[in-house]
Amino acid sequence: MAIIKCSECGRAISDKAATCVGCGAPVGAAGPPPAFNREPVYTDSAPLSPAQLRWRLALSTLTLLLGVVAADAAGRYRAGGQVARTLSALLLIVGLCWFIVALVQSVQARRK
Ligand SMILES: [Zn+2]
């Protein structure tokens, strides 16, 4: 329970009260809106199927491995210069992030 100020008369009232004890103005109706919605948000999209999850995991692993191979080649042979190093680093980062997301999604799907 918290003590709030009536928006009409300014009197200190309980936030649990339906109306202000001083002026009868409804409590909460005129108050500020909640800062954020704590209700979970459900989407209409269907959950990912096990096959979709496997594909995502496989493709993300492939991207990550490609990034590792490309970064290794770019570092070892000094081929392609700055562009090759930047692209391989990008591939590595995207592959790693995607792999982590796919891993979390498949773990969450298994828990349900
Ligand atoms: Zn009041």
CSV table of N, CA and C and ligand atoms in Angstrom, one decimal:
chain,number,residue,atom,x,y,z
A,1,MET,N,0.8,-1.2,0.0
A,1,MET,CA,0.0,0.0,0.0
A,1,MET,C,0.9,1.2,0.0
A,2,ALA,N,0.5,2.2,-0.8
A,2,ALA,CA,1.2,3.4,-0.8
A,2,ALA,C,0.3,4.6,-0.7
A,3,ILE,N,0.8,5.7,-0.1
A,3,ILE,CA,0.1,6.9,0.0
A,3,ILE,C,0.3,7.8,-1.2
A,4,ILE,N,-0.7,8.1,-1.9
A,4,ILE,CA,-0.6,9.0,-3.1
A,4,ILE,C,-1.4,10.3,-2.9
A,5,LYS,N,-1.1,11.2,-3.8
A,5,LYS,CA,-1.8,12.5,-3.7
A,5,LYS,C,-3.0,12.5,-4.7
A,6,CYS,N,-4.2,12.9,-4.2
A,6,CYS,CA,-5.4,12.9,-5.0
A,6,CYS,C,-5.2,13.9,-6.1
A,7,SER,N,-5.6,13.5,-7.3
A,7,SER,CA,-5.3,14.4,-8.5
A,7,SER,C,-6.3,15.5,-8.5
A,8,GLU,N,-7.4,15.5,-7.7
A,8,GLU,CA,-8.4,16.5,-7.7
A,8,GLU,C,-8.1,17.6,-6.6
A,9,CYS,N,-8.0,17.0,-5.4
A,9,CYS,CA,-7.9,18.0,-4.2
A,9,CYS,C,-6.5,18.0,-3.6
A,10,GLY,N,-5.6,17.0,-4.0
A,10,GLY,CA,-4.3,17.1,-3.5
A,10,GLY,C,-4.1,16.4,-2.1
A,11,ARG,N,-5.2,15.8,-1.6
A,11,ARG,CA,-5.1,15.2,-0.2
A,11,ARG,C,-4.4,13.9,-0.3
A,12,ALA,N,-3.7,13.5,0.8
A,12,ALA,CA,-2.9,12.3,0.8
A,12,ALA,C,-3.9,11.1,1.1
A,13,ILE,N,-4.0,10.2,0.1
A,13,ILE,CA,-4.9,9.1,0.2
A,13,ILE,C,-4.2,7.8,-0.1
A,14,SER,N,-4.8,6.6,0.3
A,14,SER,CA,-4.3,5.3,-0.1
A,14,SER,C,-4.5,5.0,-1.5
A,15,ASP,N,-3.5,4.4,-2.1
A,15,ASP,CA,-3.7,4.0,-3.5
A,15,ASP,C,-4.7,2.8,-3.7
A,16,LYS,N,-5.0,2.1,-2.6
A,16,LYS,CA,-6.0,1.0,-2.6
A,16,LYS,C,-7.4,1.5,-2.6
A,17,ALA,N,-7.6,2.8,-2.2
A,17,ALA,CA,-9.0,3.3,-2.1
A,17,ALA,C,-9.6,3.5,-3.5
A,18,ALA,N,-10.9,3.2,-3.6
A,18,ALA,CA,-11.6,3.4,-4.9
A,18,ALA,C,-11.8,4.8,-5.2
A,19,THR,N,-12.1,5.6,-4.2
A,19,THR,CA,-12.3,7.0,-4.3
A,19,THR,C,-11.6,7.8,-3.3
A,20,CYS,N,-11.4,9.1,-3.5
A,20,CYS,CA,-10.7,10.0,-2.6
A,20,CYS,C,-11.7,10.2,-1.4
A,21,VAL,N,-11.1,10.1,-0.1
A,21,VAL,CA,-12.0,10.4,1.1
A,21,VAL,C,-12.3,11.8,1.2
A,22,GLY,N,-11.6,12.7,0.6
A,22,GLY,CA,-11.8,14.1,0.7
A,22,GLY,C,-12.8,14.6,-0.3
A,23,CYS,N,-12.7,14.3,-1.6
A,23,CYS,CA,-13.5,14.9,-2.6
A,23,CYS,C,-14.3,13.8,-3.4
A,24,GLY,N,-14.0,12.6,-3.2
A,24,GLY,CA,-14.8,11.5,-3.9
A,24,GLY,C,-14.3,11.3,-5.3
A,25,ALA,N,-13.2,11.9,-5.7
A,25,ALA,CA,-12.7,11.6,-7.1
A,25,ALA,C,-12.2,10.2,-7.2
A,26,PRO,N,-12.4,9.5,-8.3
A,26,PRO,CA,-11.9,8.1,-8.4
A,26,PRO,C,-10.4,8.1,-8.4
A,27,VAL,N,-9.9,7.1,-7.7
A,27,VAL,CA,-8.4,7.0,-7.5
A,27,VAL,C,-7.9,6.1,-8.6
A,28,GLY,N,-6.8,6.5,-9.2
A,28,GLY,CA,-6.2,5.6,-10.3
A,28,GLY,C,-6.6,6.0,-11.7
A,29,ALA,N,-7.9,6.3,-11.8
A,29,ALA,CA,-8.4,6.6,-13.2
A,29,ALA,C,-7.7,7.8,-13.7
A,30,ALA,N,-7.5,8.8,-12.9
A,30,ALA,CA,-6.9,10.0,-13.4
A,30,ALA,C,-5.4,10.0,-13.1
A,31,GLY,N,-4.9,8.9,-12.5
A,31,GLY,CA,-3.5,8.9,-12.2
A,31,GLY,C,-2.6,8.6,-13.4
A,32,PRO,N,-1.3,8.7,-13.2
A,32,PRO,CA,-0.4,8.5,-14.4
A,32,PRO,C,-0.4,7.1,-14.8
A,33,PRO,N,-0.3,6.8,-16.1
A,33,PRO,CA,-0.3,5.4,-16.6
A,33,PRO,C,1.0,4.7,-16.1
A,34,PRO,N,0.9,3.3,-16.0
A,34,PRO,CA,2.0,2.6,-15.5
A,34,PRO,C,3.3,2.8,-16.4
A,35,ALA,N,4.4,2.8,-15.7
A,35,ALA,CA,5.7,3.1,-16.5
A,35,ALA,C,5.9,2.0,-17.5
A,36,PHE,N,5.6,0.8,-17.2
A,36,PHE,CA,5.8,-0.3,-18.2
A,36,PHE,C,4.9,-1.4,-17.9
A,37,ASN,N,4.6,-2.2,-18.9
A,37,ASN,CA,3.6,-3.3,-18.8
A,37,ASN,C,4.3,-4.6,-18.3
A,38,ARG,N,3.9,-5.1,-17.2
A,38,ARG,CA,4.6,-6.2,-16.7
A,38,ARG,C,4.0,-7.5,-17.1
A,39,GLU,N,2.9,-7.5,-17.8
A,39,GLU,CA,2.2,-8.7,-18.4
A,39,GLU,C,3.1,-9.2,-19.5
A,40,PRO,N,3.2,-10.6,-19.5
A,40,PRO,CA,4.0,-11.2,-20.6
A,40,PRO,C,3.3,-11.0,-21.9
A,41,VAL,N,4.0,-10.7,-23.0
A,41,VAL,CA,3.5,-10.5,-24.3
A,41,VAL,C,3.5,-11.8,-25.1
A,42,TYR,N,2.3,-12.2,-25.6
A,42,TYR,CA,2.3,-13.5,-26.3
A,42,TYR,C,2.1,-13.1,-27.8
A,43,THR,N,2.8,-13.7,-28.7
A,43,THR,CA,2.7,-13.4,-30.1
A,43,THR,C,1.8,-14.5,-30.7
A,44,ASP,N,1.2,-14.2,-31.9
A,44,ASP,CA,0.4,-15.1,-32.6
A,44,ASP,C,1.2,-16.1,-33.4
A,45,SER,N,2.5,-15.9,-33.6
A,45,SER,CA,3.3,-16.8,-34.4
A,45,SER,C,3.4,-18.1,-33.7
A,46,ALA,N,3.4,-19.2,-34.5
A,46,ALA,CA,3.5,-20.5,-34.0
A,46,ALA,C,5.0,-20.7,-33.5
A,47,PRO,N,5.1,-21.6,-32.4
A,47,PRO,CA,6.5,-21.9,-31.9
A,47,PRO,C,7.3,-22.6,-33.0
A,48,LEU,N,8.6,-22.5,-32.9
A,48,LEU,CA,9.5,-23.2,-33.8
A,48,LEU,C,9.4,-24.7,-33.7
A,49,SER,N,9.3,-25.3,-34.8
A,49,SER,CA,9.2,-26.8,-34.8
A,49,SER,C,10.6,-27.4,-34.5
A,50,PRO,N,10.7,-28.6,-34.0
A,50,PRO,CA,12.1,-29.2,-33.8
A,50,PRO,C,12.9,-29.2,-35.1
A,51,ALA,N,12.3,-29.4,-36.2
A,51,ALA,CA,13.1,-29.4,-37.5
A,51,ALA,C,13.7,-28.0,-37.8
A,52,GLN,N,12.8,-26.9,-37.5
A,52,GLN,CA,13.3,-25.6,-37.7
A,52,GLN,C,14.5,-25.3,-36.8
A,53,LEU,N,14.3,-25.7,-35.5
A,53,LEU,CA,15.4,-25.5,-34.5
A,53,LEU,C,16.7,-26.2,-34.9
A,54,ARG,N,16.6,-27.4,-35.4
A,54,ARG,CA,17.7,-28.1,-35.9
A,54,ARG,C,18.4,-27.4,-37.0
A,55,TRP,N,17.6,-26.9,-38.0
A,55,TRP,CA,18.2,-26.2,-39.1
A,55,TRP,C,18.9,-24.9,-38.7
A,56,ARG,N,18.3,-24.2,-37.8
A,56,ARG,CA,18.9,-23.0,-37.3
A,56,ARG,C,20.2,-23.3,-36.6
A,57,LEU,N,20.2,-24.3,-35.8
A,57,LEU,CA,21.4,-24.7,-35.1
A,57,LEU,C,22.5,-25.1,-36.1
A,58,ALA,N,22.1,-25.9,-37.1
A,58,ALA,CA,23.1,-26.4,-38.1
A,58,ALA,C,23.7,-25.2,-38.9
A,59,LEU,N,22.8,-24.3,-39.4
A,59,LEU,CA,23.2,-23.2,-40.2
A,59,LEU,C,24.1,-22.2,-39.4
A,60,SER,N,23.8,-22.0,-38.1
A,60,SER,CA,24.6,-21.1,-37.3
A,60,SER,C,25.9,-21.7,-37.0
A,61,THR,N,26.0,-23.1,-36.8
A,61,THR,CA,27.2,-23.7,-36.5
A,61,THR,C,28.1,-23.6,-37.8
A,62,LEU,N,27.5,-23.8,-39.0
A,62,LEU,CA,28.2,-23.7,-40.2
A,62,LEU,C,28.8,-22.3,-40.4
A,63,THR,N,28.0,-21.3,-40.1
A,63,THR,CA,28.4,-19.9,-40.2
A,63,THR,C,29.6,-19.6,-39.3
A,64,LEU,N,29.5,-20.1,-38.1
A,64,LEU,CA,30.6,-20.0,-37.1
A,64,LEU,C,31.8,-20.7,-37.6
A,65,LEU,N,31.7,-21.9,-38.1
A,65,LEU,CA,32.9,-22.6,-38.5
A,65,LEU,C,33.5,-21.9,-39.7
A,66,LEU,N,32.7,-21.4,-40.7
A,66,LEU,CA,33.2,-20.7,-41.8
A,66,LEU,C,33.9,-19.5,-41.4
A,67,GLY,N,33.4,-18.8,-40.3
A,67,GLY,CA,34.1,-17.6,-39.8
A,67,GLY,C,35.5,-18.0,-39.2
A,68,VAL,N,35.5,-19.1,-38.5
A,68,VAL,CA,36.8,-19.6,-37.9
A,68,VAL,C,37.8,-19.9,-39.0
A,69,VAL,N,37.3,-20.6,-40.0
A,69,VAL,CA,38.2,-21.0,-41.1
A,69,VAL,C,38.7,-19.8,-41.9
A,70,ALA,N,37.8,-18.8,-42.2
A,70,ALA,CA,38.1,-17.6,-42.9
A,70,ALA,C,39.1,-16.8,-42.1
A,71,ALA,N,38.8,-16.6,-40.8
A,71,ALA,CA,39.7,-15.8,-40.0
A,71,ALA,C,41.1,-16.4,-39.9
A,72,ASP,N,41.1,-17.8,-39.8
A,72,ASP,CA,42.4,-18.5,-39.8
A,72,ASP,C,43.2,-18.3,-41.1
A,73,ALA,N,42.5,-18.4,-42.2
A,73,ALA,CA,43.1,-18.3,-43.5
A,73,ALA,C,43.6,-16.8,-43.7
A,74,ALA,N,42.8,-15.8,-43.3
A,74,ALA,CA,43.1,-14.4,-43.5
A,74,ALA,C,44.3,-14.1,-42.6
A,75,GLY,N,44.4,-14.7,-41.5
A,75,GLY,CA,45.6,-14.4,-40.6
A,75,GLY,C,46.8,-15.1,-41.0
A,76,ARG,N,46.7,-16.4,-41.5
A,76,ARG,CA,47.8,-17.2,-41.9
A,76,ARG,C,48.5,-16.8,-43.2
A,77,TYR,N,47.6,-16.6,-44.2
A,77,TYR,CA,48.2,-16.3,-45.5
A,77,TYR,C,48.3,-14.8,-45.9
A,78,ARG,N,47.7,-14.0,-45.0
A,78,ARG,CA,47.7,-12.6,-45.3
A,78,ARG,C,47.1,-12.3,-46.6
A,79,ALA,N,46.1,-13.1,-47.0
A,79,ALA,CA,45.5,-12.9,-48.3
A,79,ALA,C,44.3,-12.0,-48.2
A,80,GLY,N,44.1,-11.2,-49.2
A,80,GLY,CA,42.9,-10.3,-49.2
A,80,GLY,C,43.0,-9.1,-48.4
A,81,GLY,N,44.0,-9.1,-47.5
A,81,GLY,CA,44.2,-7.9,-46.7
A,81,GLY,C,43.1,-7.5,-45.8
A,82,GLN,N,42.8,-6.2,-45.6
A,82,GLN,CA,41.9,-5.7,-44.6
A,82,GLN,C,40.5,-6.2,-44.9
A,83,VAL,N,40.0,-6.3,-46.1
A,83,VAL,CA,38.7,-6.7,-46.4
A,83,VAL,C,38.4,-8.1,-46.0
A,84,ALA,N,39.4,-9.0,-46.3
A,84,ALA,CA,39.2,-10.4,-45.9
A,84,ALA,C,39.2,-10.6,-44.4
A,85,ARG,N,40.0,-9.8,-43.7
A,85,ARG,CA,40.0,-9.9,-42.2
A,85,ARG,C,38.7,-9.3,-41.6
A,86,THR,N,38.2,-8.2,-42.2
A,86,THR,CA,37.0,-7.7,-41.7
A,86,THR,C,35.8,-8.6,-41.9
A,87,LEU,N,35.7,-9.2,-43.1
A,87,LEU,CA,34.6,-10.1,-43.5
A,87,LEU,C,34.7,-11.3,-42.6
A,88,SER,N,35.9,-11.9,-42.4
A,88,SER,CA,36.0,-13.1,-41.6
A,88,SER,C,35.6,-12.8,-40.1
A,89,ALA,N,36.0,-11.6,-39.6
A,89,ALA,CA,35.6,-11.3,-38.3
A,89,ALA,C,34.1,-11.1,-38.1
A,90,LEU,N,33.5,-10.5,-39.2
A,90,LEU,CA,32.1,-10.3,-39.2
A,90,LEU,C,31.3,-11.6,-39.2
A,91,LEU,N,31.8,-12.6,-40.0
A,91,LEU,CA,31.3,-13.9,-40.1
A,91,LEU,C,31.4,-14.6,-38.8
A,92,LEU,N,32.5,-14.5,-38.1
A,92,LEU,CA,32.7,-15.1,-36.8
A,92,LEU,C,31.7,-14.6,-35.8
A,93,ILE,N,31.6,-13.2,-35.7
A,93,ILE,CA,30.7,-12.6,-34.7
A,93,ILE,C,29.2,-13.0,-35.0
A,94,VAL,N,28.8,-12.9,-36.3
A,94,VAL,CA,27.4,-13.2,-36.6
A,94,VAL,C,27.1,-14.7,-36.3
A,95,GLY,N,28.1,-15.5,-36.7
A,95,GLY,CA,27.9,-17.0,-36.4
A,95,GLY,C,27.8,-17.3,-35.0
A,96,LEU,N,28.6,-16.6,-34.2
A,96,LEU,CA,28.6,-16.9,-32.7
A,96,LEU,C,27.3,-16.4,-32.1
A,97,CYS,N,26.9,-15.2,-32.4
A,97,CYS,CA,25.6,-14.7,-31.9
A,97,CYS,C,24.5,-15.6,-32.3
A,98,TRP,N,24.4,-15.9,-33.6
A,98,TRP,CA,23.3,-16.8,-34.1
A,98,TRP,C,23.3,-18.1,-33.4
A,99,PHE,N,24.5,-18.7,-33.2
A,99,PHE,CA,24.6,-20.0,-32.6
A,99,PHE,C,24.1,-19.9,-31.1
A,100,ILE,N,24.4,-18.9,-30.4
A,100,ILE,CA,24.0,-18.7,-29.0
A,100,ILE,C,22.4,-18.6,-29.0
A,101,VAL,N,21.9,-17.8,-29.9
A,101,VAL,CA,20.4,-17.6,-30.0
A,101,VAL,C,19.7,-18.9,-30.3
A,102,ALA,N,20.3,-19.7,-31.3
A,102,ALA,CA,19.7,-21.0,-31.7
A,102,ALA,C,19.8,-22.0,-30.5
A,103,LEU,N,20.9,-21.9,-29.8
A,103,LEU,CA,21.1,-22.8,-28.6
A,103,LEU,C,20.0,-22.5,-27.5
A,104,VAL,N,19.9,-21.2,-27.2
A,104,VAL,CA,18.9,-20.9,-26.2
A,104,VAL,C,17.5,-21.2,-26.6
A,105,GLN,N,17.2,-21.0,-27.9
A,105,GLN,CA,15.8,-21.3,-28.4
A,105,GLN,C,15.6,-22.8,-28.3
A,106,SER,N,16.6,-23.7,-28.6
A,106,SER,CA,16.3,-25.1,-28.6
A,106,SER,C,16.2,-25.6,-27.1
A,107,VAL,N,17.0,-25.0,-26.2
A,107,VAL,CA,16.9,-25.3,-24.8
A,107,VAL,C,15.5,-25.0,-24.3
A,108,GLN,N,15.0,-23.8,-24.7
A,108,GLN,CA,13.7,-23.3,-24.2
A,108,GLN,C,12.6,-24.2,-24.8
A,109,ALA,N,12.8,-24.6,-26.0
A,109,ALA,CA,11.8,-25.5,-26.7
A,109,ALA,C,11.7,-26.9,-26.0
A,110,ARG,N,12.9,-27.3,-25.5
A,110,ARG,CA,12.9,-28.7,-24.9
A,110,ARG,C,12.3,-28.6,-23.5
A,111,ARG,N,12.3,-27.4,-22.8
A,111,ARG,CA,11.8,-27.3,-21.5
A,111,ARG,C,10.2,-27.4,-21.5
A,112,LYS,N,9.6,-27.0,-22.6
A,112,LYS,CA,8.1,-26.8,-22.6
A,112,LYS,C,7.5,-28.2,-22.6
B,1,ZN,ZN,-9.6,14.3,-3.5
